Amino acid sequence: MPHITIQMYPGRSEEIKKRLAEAVLDAASKELNREKAHFSVSVVDVPQEEWKEKVYDKVIADPNTIIQPGY
Protein backbone atom coordinates (compact mmCIF):
# COMPACT_ATOMS: atom_id res chain seq x y z
CA MET A 1 0.00 0.00 0.00
CA PRO A 2 -0.19 2.21 -1.98
CA HIS A 3 0.15 1.11 -5.58
CA ILE A 4 0.73 3.77 -8.25
CA THR A 5 -0.07 3.12 -11.90
CA ILE A 6 1.32 5.32 -14.64
CA GLN A 7 -0.44 4.92 -17.99
CA MET A 8 0.97 6.52 -21.13
CA TYR A 9 1.41 6.10 -24.84
CA PRO A 10 4.08 3.56 -25.87
CA GLY A 11 7.46 4.61 -27.13
CA ARG A 12 9.63 5.23 -24.07
CA SER A 13 12.57 3.02 -23.19
CA GLU A 14 12.58 0.79 -20.14
CA GLU A 15 15.27 3.06 -18.65
CA ILE A 16 13.02 6.13 -18.95
CA LYS A 17 10.11 4.20 -17.44
CA LYS A 18 12.29 3.07 -14.53
CA ARG A 19 13.52 6.63 -13.86
CA LEU A 20 9.95 7.93 -13.99
CA ALA A 21 8.72 5.24 -11.59
CA GLU A 22 11.58 5.98 -9.20
CA ALA A 23 10.90 9.73 -9.29
CA VAL A 24 7.20 9.20 -8.57
CA LEU A 25 8.11 6.77 -5.79
CA ASP A 26 10.48 9.32 -4.23
CA ALA A 27 7.80 12.03 -4.27
CA ALA A 28 5.05 9.78 -2.92
CA SER A 29 7.27 8.40 -0.17
CA LYS A 30 8.24 11.89 0.92
CA GLU A 31 4.70 13.33 0.80
CA LEU A 32 3.11 10.40 2.61
CA ASN A 33 6.01 10.02 5.05
CA ARG A 34 6.24 6.29 4.34
CA GLU A 35 9.22 4.11 3.50
CA LYS A 36 9.65 3.27 -0.16
CA ALA A 37 9.22 -0.42 0.68
CA HIS A 38 5.52 0.28 1.27
CA PHE A 39 4.92 1.26 -2.38
CA SER A 40 4.67 -0.43 -5.74
CA VAL A 41 4.71 1.35 -9.10
CA SER A 42 3.72 0.07 -12.54
CA VAL A 43 4.09 1.69 -15.94
CA VAL A 44 1.54 0.60 -18.53
CA ASP A 45 1.77 1.41 -22.22
CA VAL A 46 -1.63 2.13 -23.76
CA PRO A 47 -1.83 2.62 -27.54
CA GLN A 48 -3.21 5.99 -28.59
CA GLU A 49 -6.17 4.40 -30.35
CA GLU A 50 -7.18 2.69 -27.08
CA TRP A 51 -6.57 5.69 -24.79
CA LYS A 52 -10.12 7.03 -24.66
CA GLU A 53 -11.73 3.66 -23.92
CA LYS A 54 -9.11 2.25 -21.55
CA VAL A 55 -7.86 5.35 -19.74
CA TYR A 56 -9.93 8.48 -20.29
CA ASP A 57 -13.38 6.93 -19.89
CA LYS A 58 -12.42 4.61 -17.02
CA VAL A 59 -9.85 6.60 -15.07
CA ILE A 60 -9.58 10.26 -16.03
CA ALA A 61 -13.33 10.88 -16.24
CA ASP A 62 -13.73 9.45 -12.73
CA PRO A 63 -14.54 12.18 -10.17
CA ASN A 64 -11.64 10.91 -8.00
CA THR A 65 -9.10 12.11 -10.57
CA ILE A 66 -7.70 15.16 -8.81
CA ILE A 67 -5.75 16.70 -11.69
CA GLN A 68 -7.50 16.71 -15.06
CA PRO A 69 -5.66 17.03 -18.37
CA GLY A 70 -5.99 20.17 -20.44
CA TYR A 71 -7.05 18.46 -23.65
Short mmCIF file of C-alpha atoms in Angstrom, two decimals, residues 6-62:
data_model
loop_
_atom_site.label_atom_id
_atom_site.label_comp_id
_atom_site.label_asym_id
_atom_site.label_seq_id
_atom_site.Cartn_x
_atom_site.Cartn_y
_atom_site.Cartn_z
CA ILE A 6 1.32 5.32 -14.64
CA GLN A 7 -0.44 4.92 -17.99
CA MET A 8 0.97 6.52 -21.13
CA TYR A 9 1.41 6.10 -24.84
CA PRO A 10 4.08 3.56 -25.87
CA GLY A 11 7.46 4.61 -27.13
CA ARG A 12 9.63 5.23 -24.07
CA SER A 13 12.57 3.02 -23.19
CA GLU A 14 12.58 0.79 -20.14
CA GLU A 15 15.27 3.06 -18.65
CA ILE A 16 13.02 6.13 -18.95
CA LYS A 17 10.11 4.20 -17.44
CA LYS A 18 12.29 3.07 -14.53
CA ARG A 19 13.52 6.63 -13.86
CA LEU A 20 9.95 7.93 -13.99
CA ALA A 21 8.72 5.24 -11.59
CA GLU A 22 11.58 5.98 -9.20
CA ALA A 23 10.90 9.73 -9.29
CA VAL A 24 7.20 9.20 -8.57
CA LEU A 25 8.11 6.77 -5.79
CA ASP A 26 10.48 9.32 -4.23
CA ALA A 27 7.80 12.03 -4.27
CA ALA A 28 5.05 9.78 -2.92
CA SER A 29 7.27 8.40 -0.17
CA LYS A 30 8.24 11.89 0.92
CA GLU A 31 4.70 13.33 0.80
CA LEU A 32 3.11 10.40 2.61
CA ASN A 33 6.01 10.02 5.05
CA ARG A 34 6.24 6.29 4.34
CA GLU A 35 9.22 4.11 3.50
CA LYS A 36 9.65 3.27 -0.16
CA ALA A 37 9.22 -0.42 0.68
CA HIS A 38 5.52 0.28 1.27
CA PHE A 39 4.92 1.26 -2.38
CA SER A 40 4.67 -0.43 -5.74
CA VAL A 41 4.71 1.35 -9.10
CA SER A 42 3.72 0.07 -12.54
CA VAL A 43 4.09 1.69 -15.94
CA VAL A 44 1.54 0.60 -18.53
CA ASP A 45 1.77 1.41 -22.22
CA VAL A 46 -1.63 2.13 -23.76
CA PRO A 47 -1.83 2.62 -27.54
CA GLN A 48 -3.21 5.99 -28.59
CA GLU A 49 -6.17 4.40 -30.35
CA GLU A 50 -7.18 2.69 -27.08
CA TRP A 51 -6.57 5.69 -24.79
CA LYS A 52 -10.12 7.03 -24.66
CA GLU A 53 -11.73 3.66 -23.92
CA LYS A 54 -9.11 2.25 -21.55
CA VAL A 55 -7.86 5.35 -19.74
CA TYR A 56 -9.93 8.48 -20.29
CA ASP A 57 -13.38 6.93 -19.89
CA LYS A 58 -12.42 4.61 -17.02
CA VAL A 59 -9.85 6.60 -15.07
CA ILE A 60 -9.58 10.26 -16.03
CA ALA A 61 -13.33 10.88 -16.24
CA ASP A 62 -13.73 9.45 -12.73
#
